[in-house]
Amino acid sequence: MHPAPRQPFSRQAPWSAARSSRLYGLDAWGQPYFSINEQGHVTVQPRGSRGGCLDLVALVQDLQARNLSLPLLIRFDDILEDRLAKLHDAFACAIAQYNYQGRYQGVFPVKCHQQRHVLEHVVRVGRRWNFGLEAGSKAELLVALGLLDDPDALLVCNGYKDTRYLETAILARRLRRRPLVVIEQPDEVDGLLTCSRRLGMTPLMGVRAKLSVQGSGRWGGSSGDGSKFGLSAPDLLATVNALGEAGLLGELRLLHMHVGSQISDIAVLKEALQEMGQLYVQLVALGAPMGYLDVGGGLGVDYDGSCTATAASTNYSLQNYANDVVATIQECCQPQGVPVPTLVSESGRAVASHFSVLVFDVLSTGKVNAAVPPPQEGEPLLVRNLRELLATITPRNLQEVWHDAVKFKDDALSAFRLGYLSLVDRAKAEQLYWACCRTISDQLGHGSIPADLQPISAAMAATYYANLSIFRSAPDTWAVNQLFPVMPIHRLHELPQVLGDFADLTCDSDGKLNRFIDAGGHKSHLELHHLQPPDPYWVGLFLGGAYQEIMGNLHNLFGRTNAVHIRLASQGGYRVEQVARGNTTSDVLTAMDHDPRSLVEHLRRESEAAIAAGNLTIPDAHRLVTHVEESLRQSTYLESSVRRR
Ligand SMILES: *Cc1c(COP(=O)(O)O)cnc(C)c1O
């Protein structure tokens, strides 16, 4: 029969920061960088367990006082450094554990985050491990050449390559760089040989294998027979032969793979590694000196903290990953007496996701009107029915009431369409319907809800209007249904009493955040707090440091948000290392080939004409032109001072 109704949240034991931490999954995905303090604020431990802690809310207040308005991207450089350290520690540990007679030497894929300050930081911090860069296009190669100054760091050159790309990479060897040109397509060999002959010089070369293992998940298509890149077994052999005939086999140093981003299941990785290990052994047997084995990207991030093989998670840890790479490659090489290679990875997502936090503010909420209208003489039957229904709700008849309420509301709409119900009475019917829903939903609480009553909580949910564009700041939520942890960053010692989702500033109905992490799955509403204007309500989107900035676009002409780089200071507190101001309206108009100056001039001239015609006063003309000029100078997002008026 009916499951016993659960106690509403509000009647349970007092709410606490610890309960918020569990509710939003922070205690799982936030480790070791994010937690909640006594005041119910999210805190950031940028060095993980090595000490130092910042109150995120206080930090945002301080940044606002520096005229850095929301939405604001806060990049914690210490977290990026800590992630790099953890990656290297994991490989160091695995290498020691298996007594692997080689080393690990990673590269950062530029594709994952091209912003200069970020790459400079990666290169500077990475120097202690000879950490390099991976370029996937000619432009990325130029960036890498400009930044990478460690002669021992690797510069892995992937992607489509024309003559200029190839010659640039080859010549870079003369600048004491270590370019490794990866042959990804069968026809790239000819181009490479031609360029080498012309310059009398070769780069270090690699080959990308097209593995038979099919990746899983969203990016599974990056491997397997149908994948876009890589050499099949016959292509590999043909390439080795071509290099041999040209006398260049001695420069074949690296075997490369990329199974796809965010490998959720370690079984997929293991299978790929076995194939790679055997290919490596075979290439050595064919006479290539080799020396490097590059396992590409794919090291995943546990966005929901569930440790499962689902899309937003991984069923392995960083240490499991390193262990599997080291052990599997060793198992392939050792029995054949082949010296083990230097292991390279191109981990982007796993390095860059954690360090940036996007904070945005909520402008207002949209809720249904569930106020009960006062009864009046002579109300139509439908309205009276709904009134009676509302009065009869008990925990025992919720499902019945719900079905009746839906029926009466539908009848009311039909009657309105046919001209039998006035707008006043239709509005009453709708309010009474929502009042029924509210009462039912209050009686249900937040427990497990019978399937046929689930639409109620969705219908009652509030829309929180967010000062951001998801197309700019979290495009993968829209493009590939990616889940990121999203939660309020304050008031976490208060019970969140509202279920809601977010609508962004764009006029696009896709401009929503309505999929939230939920231990291995997702939910369409998030537990949120009632707004308490004029106090702001701040929400953080976490783990979005990889890919989002570059994939973000100018939809509805919302530009880049303000971004800051924060470092922990040695004496406590923090330093603002870099400020990258967001785009002004003028910037985004110019990007679309508009001319802000002639726009102002055009409107000024039209204002003069309107003044002359008596349609506009001089003060109003001044006001209009000032608004236009100020808007052009300002951010594309809503300004708090203007918003309040
Ligand atoms: C995208 C890409 C990467 C980075 O992948 P992550 O999953 O972000 O680590 C590495 N190598 C190649 C060739 C890529 O295309």
Short mmCIF file of N, CA and C in Angstrom, two decimals, residues 166-273:
data_model
loop_
_atom_site.label_atom_id
_atom_site.label_comp_id
_atom_site.label_asym_id
_atom_site.label_seq_id
_atom_site.Cartn_x
_atom_site.Cartn_y
_atom_site.Cartn_z
N LEU A 166 55.53 20.81 -39.04
CA LEU A 166 56.61 19.83 -38.95
C LEU A 166 57.97 20.52 -38.90
N GLU A 167 58.17 21.49 -39.80
CA GLU A 167 59.49 22.14 -39.84
C GLU A 167 59.75 22.94 -38.56
N THR A 168 58.70 23.56 -38.05
CA THR A 168 58.87 24.31 -36.79
C THR A 168 59.30 23.35 -35.68
N ALA A 169 58.62 22.19 -35.62
CA ALA A 169 58.97 21.22 -34.57
C ALA A 169 60.40 20.71 -34.75
N ILE A 170 60.76 20.44 -35.99
CA ILE A 170 62.11 19.90 -36.23
C ILE A 170 63.16 20.92 -35.82
N LEU A 171 62.95 22.17 -36.26
CA LEU A 171 63.95 23.20 -35.98
C LEU A 171 64.05 23.52 -34.49
N ALA A 172 62.95 23.28 -33.77
CA ALA A 172 62.96 23.56 -32.33
C ALA A 172 64.01 22.73 -31.61
N ARG A 173 64.41 21.62 -32.23
CA ARG A 173 65.45 20.80 -31.61
C ARG A 173 66.75 21.59 -31.49
N ARG A 174 66.94 22.52 -32.45
CA ARG A 174 68.14 23.37 -32.41
C ARG A 174 68.09 24.38 -31.28
N LEU A 175 66.89 24.61 -30.75
CA LEU A 175 66.76 25.56 -29.64
C LEU A 175 66.81 24.83 -28.30
N ARG A 176 67.39 23.67 -28.31
CA ARG A 176 67.49 22.85 -27.09
C ARG A 176 66.11 22.52 -26.52
N ARG A 177 65.18 22.18 -27.42
CA ARG A 177 63.89 21.65 -26.95
C ARG A 177 63.86 20.17 -27.31
N ARG A 178 62.93 19.46 -26.71
CA ARG A 178 62.81 18.04 -27.01
C ARG A 178 61.46 17.74 -27.67
N PRO A 179 61.29 18.20 -28.93
CA PRO A 179 60.03 17.90 -29.60
C PRO A 179 59.95 16.43 -29.97
N LEU A 180 58.82 15.83 -29.69
CA LEU A 180 58.57 14.45 -30.10
C LEU A 180 57.39 14.51 -31.06
N VAL A 181 57.67 14.33 -32.33
CA VAL A 181 56.61 14.44 -33.33
C VAL A 181 55.92 13.09 -33.46
N VAL A 182 54.63 13.08 -33.12
CA VAL A 182 53.89 11.82 -33.12
C VAL A 182 53.17 11.65 -34.45
N ILE A 183 53.49 10.56 -35.14
CA ILE A 183 52.83 10.26 -36.40
C ILE A 183 51.48 9.64 -36.07
N GLU A 184 50.42 10.36 -36.46
CA GLU A 184 49.07 9.93 -36.08
C GLU A 184 48.29 9.38 -37.25
N GLN A 185 48.71 9.77 -38.47
CA GLN A 185 47.99 9.34 -39.67
C GLN A 185 49.02 8.69 -40.58
N PRO A 186 48.57 7.67 -41.34
CA PRO A 186 49.53 6.97 -42.20
C PRO A 186 50.25 7.93 -43.16
N ASP A 187 49.55 8.95 -43.67
CA ASP A 187 50.19 9.79 -44.68
C ASP A 187 51.10 10.87 -44.09
N GLU A 188 51.22 10.91 -42.77
CA GLU A 188 52.11 11.91 -42.18
C GLU A 188 53.58 11.55 -42.34
N VAL A 189 53.85 10.26 -42.58
CA VAL A 189 55.24 9.82 -42.66
C VAL A 189 55.96 10.51 -43.82
N ASP A 190 55.28 10.55 -44.98
CA ASP A 190 55.91 11.14 -46.16
C ASP A 190 56.31 12.59 -45.91
N GLY A 191 55.35 13.35 -45.34
CA GLY A 191 55.61 14.75 -45.05
C GLY A 191 56.80 14.90 -44.11
N LEU A 192 56.84 14.05 -43.12
CA LEU A 192 57.91 14.12 -42.12
C LEU A 192 59.26 13.81 -42.76
N LEU A 193 59.26 12.79 -43.63
CA LEU A 193 60.52 12.43 -44.29
C LEU A 193 60.99 13.55 -45.20
N THR A 194 60.04 14.14 -45.94
CA THR A 194 60.40 15.24 -46.84
C THR A 194 61.01 16.41 -46.06
N CYS A 195 60.35 16.78 -44.99
CA CYS A 195 60.84 17.92 -44.19
C CYS A 195 62.21 17.60 -43.59
N SER A 196 62.38 16.36 -43.11
CA SER A 196 63.66 15.99 -42.50
C SER A 196 64.78 16.07 -43.53
N ARG A 197 64.47 15.60 -44.74
CA ARG A 197 65.49 15.61 -45.79
C ARG A 197 65.87 17.06 -46.13
N ARG A 198 64.81 17.90 -46.27
CA ARG A 198 65.06 19.28 -46.66
C ARG A 198 65.92 20.00 -45.63
N LEU A 199 65.66 19.74 -44.35
CA LEU A 199 66.38 20.45 -43.30
C LEU A 199 67.66 19.73 -42.88
N GLY A 200 67.83 18.50 -43.38
CA GLY A 200 68.99 17.72 -42.96
C GLY A 200 68.97 17.42 -41.48
N MET A 201 67.78 17.25 -40.94
CA MET A 201 67.63 17.12 -39.50
C MET A 201 66.32 16.40 -39.22
N THR A 202 66.31 15.58 -38.19
CA THR A 202 65.06 14.89 -37.86
C THR A 202 64.62 15.27 -36.45
N PRO A 203 63.32 15.19 -36.20
CA PRO A 203 62.87 15.34 -34.82
C PRO A 203 62.93 13.97 -34.15
N LEU A 204 62.75 13.93 -32.85
CA LEU A 204 62.47 12.66 -32.21
C LEU A 204 61.06 12.29 -32.65
N MET A 205 60.88 11.01 -32.98
CA MET A 205 59.59 10.65 -33.54
C MET A 205 58.82 9.68 -32.67
N GLY A 206 57.52 9.74 -32.80
CA GLY A 206 56.65 8.81 -32.11
C GLY A 206 55.58 8.31 -33.04
N VAL A 207 54.93 7.23 -32.66
CA VAL A 207 53.78 6.75 -33.43
C VAL A 207 52.60 6.58 -32.47
N ARG A 208 51.43 6.98 -32.95
CA ARG A 208 50.22 6.79 -32.15
C ARG A 208 49.51 5.54 -32.61
N ALA A 209 49.28 4.65 -31.67
CA ALA A 209 48.63 3.39 -32.02
C ALA A 209 47.13 3.55 -31.98
N LYS A 210 46.48 2.93 -32.97
CA LYS A 210 45.02 2.82 -32.92
C LYS A 210 44.75 1.51 -32.21
N LEU A 211 44.32 1.60 -30.96
CA LEU A 211 44.15 0.39 -30.17
C LEU A 211 42.84 -0.31 -30.51
N SER A 212 42.83 -1.61 -30.32
CA SER A 212 41.59 -2.34 -30.61
C SER A 212 40.59 -2.16 -29.48
N VAL A 213 41.09 -1.84 -28.26
CA VAL A 213 40.16 -1.67 -27.15
C VAL A 213 39.29 -0.45 -27.41
N GLN A 214 38.01 -0.63 -27.17
CA GLN A 214 37.07 0.48 -27.35
C GLN A 214 36.93 1.17 -26.00
N GLY A 215 37.22 2.47 -25.98
CA GLY A 215 37.05 3.22 -24.74
C GLY A 215 35.59 3.19 -24.33
N SER A 216 35.31 3.65 -23.13
CA SER A 216 33.91 3.68 -22.72
C SER A 216 33.55 5.12 -22.42
N GLY A 217 32.29 5.36 -22.26
CA GLY A 217 31.84 6.68 -21.84
C GLY A 217 31.80 7.68 -22.99
N ARG A 218 31.69 8.94 -22.61
CA ARG A 218 31.46 10.02 -23.55
C ARG A 218 32.54 10.11 -24.63
N TRP A 219 33.81 9.86 -24.26
CA TRP A 219 34.90 10.02 -25.20
C TRP A 219 35.46 8.67 -25.68
N GLY A 220 34.62 7.65 -25.56
CA GLY A 220 35.06 6.30 -25.90
C GLY A 220 35.49 6.19 -27.36
N GLY A 221 34.96 7.06 -28.22
CA GLY A 221 35.26 6.98 -29.64
C GLY A 221 36.69 7.36 -29.98
N SER A 222 37.49 7.81 -28.98
CA SER A 222 38.87 8.18 -29.27
C SER A 222 39.75 6.98 -29.53
N SER A 223 39.25 5.79 -29.24
CA SER A 223 40.03 4.60 -29.57
C SER A 223 39.10 3.59 -30.25
N GLY A 224 39.67 2.46 -30.59
CA GLY A 224 38.89 1.47 -31.34
C GLY A 224 39.08 1.67 -32.82
N ASP A 225 38.62 0.69 -33.60
CA ASP A 225 38.88 0.69 -35.04
C ASP A 225 38.38 1.95 -35.74
N GLY A 226 37.27 2.51 -35.25
CA GLY A 226 36.69 3.65 -35.96
C GLY A 226 37.24 4.99 -35.52
N SER A 227 38.28 5.00 -34.69
CA SER A 227 38.71 6.28 -34.14
C SER A 227 39.37 7.16 -35.19
N LYS A 228 39.42 8.44 -34.87
CA LYS A 228 39.88 9.44 -35.82
C LYS A 228 41.39 9.38 -36.00
N PHE A 229 42.10 9.03 -34.94
CA PHE A 229 43.56 9.10 -34.96
C PHE A 229 44.19 7.73 -34.77
N GLY A 230 45.43 7.64 -35.11
CA GLY A 230 46.22 6.48 -34.75
C GLY A 230 46.48 5.56 -35.93
N LEU A 231 47.52 4.75 -35.77
CA LEU A 231 47.91 3.83 -36.82
C LEU A 231 47.45 2.42 -36.45
N SER A 232 46.77 1.78 -37.39
CA SER A 232 46.37 0.38 -37.19
C SER A 232 47.64 -0.48 -37.28
N ALA A 233 47.51 -1.75 -36.97
CA ALA A 233 48.69 -2.63 -37.01
C ALA A 233 49.37 -2.61 -38.39
N PRO A 234 48.62 -2.74 -39.50
CA PRO A 234 49.31 -2.66 -40.81
C PRO A 234 49.98 -1.30 -41.03
N ASP A 235 49.29 -0.23 -40.60
CA ASP A 235 49.87 1.11 -40.76
C ASP A 235 51.16 1.27 -39.95
N LEU A 236 51.15 0.70 -38.75
CA LEU A 236 52.34 0.77 -37.90
C LEU A 236 53.53 0.11 -38.60
N LEU A 237 53.25 -1.09 -39.14
CA LEU A 237 54.33 -1.81 -39.83
C LEU A 237 54.83 -1.03 -41.04
N ALA A 238 53.87 -0.47 -41.82
CA ALA A 238 54.27 0.29 -43.00
C ALA A 238 55.12 1.49 -42.59
N THR A 239 54.74 2.13 -41.46
CA THR A 239 55.49 3.29 -41.00
C THR A 239 56.91 2.90 -40.59
N VAL A 240 57.01 1.80 -39.86
CA VAL A 240 58.34 1.34 -39.44
C VAL A 240 59.20 1.04 -40.67
N ASN A 241 58.59 0.38 -41.67
CA ASN A 241 59.34 0.08 -42.90
C ASN A 241 59.80 1.34 -43.61
N ALA A 242 58.87 2.32 -43.71
CA ALA A 242 59.22 3.56 -44.40
C ALA A 242 60.36 4.27 -43.68
N LEU A 243 60.30 4.30 -42.36
CA LEU A 243 61.37 4.95 -41.59
C LEU A 243 62.68 4.19 -41.78
N GLY A 244 62.57 2.85 -41.79
CA GLY A 244 63.76 2.01 -41.97
C GLY A 244 64.42 2.29 -43.32
N GLU A 245 63.58 2.34 -44.38
CA GLU A 245 64.13 2.58 -45.72
C GLU A 245 64.81 3.94 -45.80
N ALA A 246 64.25 4.92 -45.08
CA ALA A 246 64.84 6.26 -45.11
C ALA A 246 66.02 6.37 -44.15
N GLY A 247 66.32 5.29 -43.45
CA GLY A 247 67.44 5.32 -42.50
C GLY A 247 67.14 6.11 -41.25
N LEU A 248 65.84 6.26 -40.94
CA LEU A 248 65.48 7.09 -39.79
C LEU A 248 64.84 6.31 -38.65
N LEU A 249 64.87 4.99 -38.73
CA LEU A 249 64.23 4.20 -37.68
C LEU A 249 64.87 4.50 -36.32
N GLY A 250 66.14 4.91 -36.36
CA GLY A 250 66.87 5.22 -35.12
C GLY A 250 66.29 6.40 -34.36
N GLU A 251 65.39 7.16 -35.01
CA GLU A 251 64.79 8.30 -34.30
C GLU A 251 63.38 7.98 -33.79
N LEU A 252 62.95 6.74 -33.98
CA LEU A 252 61.61 6.38 -33.48
C LEU A 252 61.72 6.06 -31.99
N ARG A 253 61.18 6.95 -31.18
CA ARG A 253 61.43 6.87 -29.74
C ARG A 253 60.19 6.62 -28.90
N LEU A 254 59.03 6.95 -29.44
CA LEU A 254 57.86 6.97 -28.55
C LEU A 254 56.68 6.23 -29.15
N LEU A 255 55.99 5.51 -28.29
CA LEU A 255 54.71 4.90 -28.66
C LEU A 255 53.62 5.62 -27.87
N HIS A 256 52.58 6.04 -28.57
CA HIS A 256 51.56 6.90 -27.97
C HIS A 256 50.18 6.28 -28.08
N MET A 257 49.37 6.53 -27.07
CA MET A 257 47.95 6.17 -27.16
C MET A 257 47.12 7.25 -26.50
N HIS A 258 45.85 7.29 -26.86
CA HIS A 258 44.91 8.12 -26.11
C HIS A 258 43.55 7.45 -26.22
N VAL A 259 43.12 6.87 -25.13
CA VAL A 259 41.90 6.06 -25.16
C VAL A 259 40.64 6.94 -25.08
N GLY A 260 40.82 8.21 -24.75
CA GLY A 260 39.65 9.09 -24.59
C GLY A 260 39.69 9.69 -23.20
N SER A 261 39.04 10.83 -23.06
CA SER A 261 39.07 11.53 -21.78
C SER A 261 38.17 10.85 -20.77
N GLN A 262 38.45 11.12 -19.49
CA GLN A 262 37.60 10.63 -18.39
C GLN A 262 37.30 9.13 -18.53
N ILE A 263 38.37 8.32 -18.45
CA ILE A 263 38.16 6.87 -18.40
C ILE A 263 37.56 6.56 -17.04
N SER A 264 36.32 6.05 -17.04
CA SER A 264 35.65 5.81 -15.76
C SER A 264 35.98 4.45 -15.19
N ASP A 265 36.27 3.51 -16.09
CA ASP A 265 36.46 2.13 -15.66
C ASP A 265 37.91 1.71 -15.88
N ILE A 266 38.56 1.31 -14.82
CA ILE A 266 39.98 0.98 -14.93
C ILE A 266 40.22 -0.26 -15.79
N ALA A 267 39.19 -1.08 -15.95
CA ALA A 267 39.35 -2.28 -16.79
C ALA A 267 39.68 -1.87 -18.23
N VAL A 268 39.10 -0.77 -18.68
CA VAL A 268 39.35 -0.27 -20.04
C VAL A 268 40.82 0.13 -20.18
N LEU A 269 41.31 0.82 -19.16
CA LEU A 269 42.70 1.26 -19.18
C LEU A 269 43.65 0.07 -19.20
N LYS A 270 43.35 -0.93 -18.37
CA LYS A 270 44.23 -2.09 -18.25
C LYS A 270 44.38 -2.81 -19.58
N GLU A 271 43.23 -2.97 -20.26
CA GLU A 271 43.25 -3.67 -21.52
C GLU A 271 44.09 -2.89 -22.54
N ALA A 272 43.90 -1.55 -22.54
CA ALA A 272 44.66 -0.71 -23.46
C ALA A 272 46.15 -0.81 -23.16
N LEU A 273 46.50 -0.83 -21.88
CA LEU A 273 47.92 -0.87 -21.49
C LEU A 273 48.57 -2.18 -21.92
#
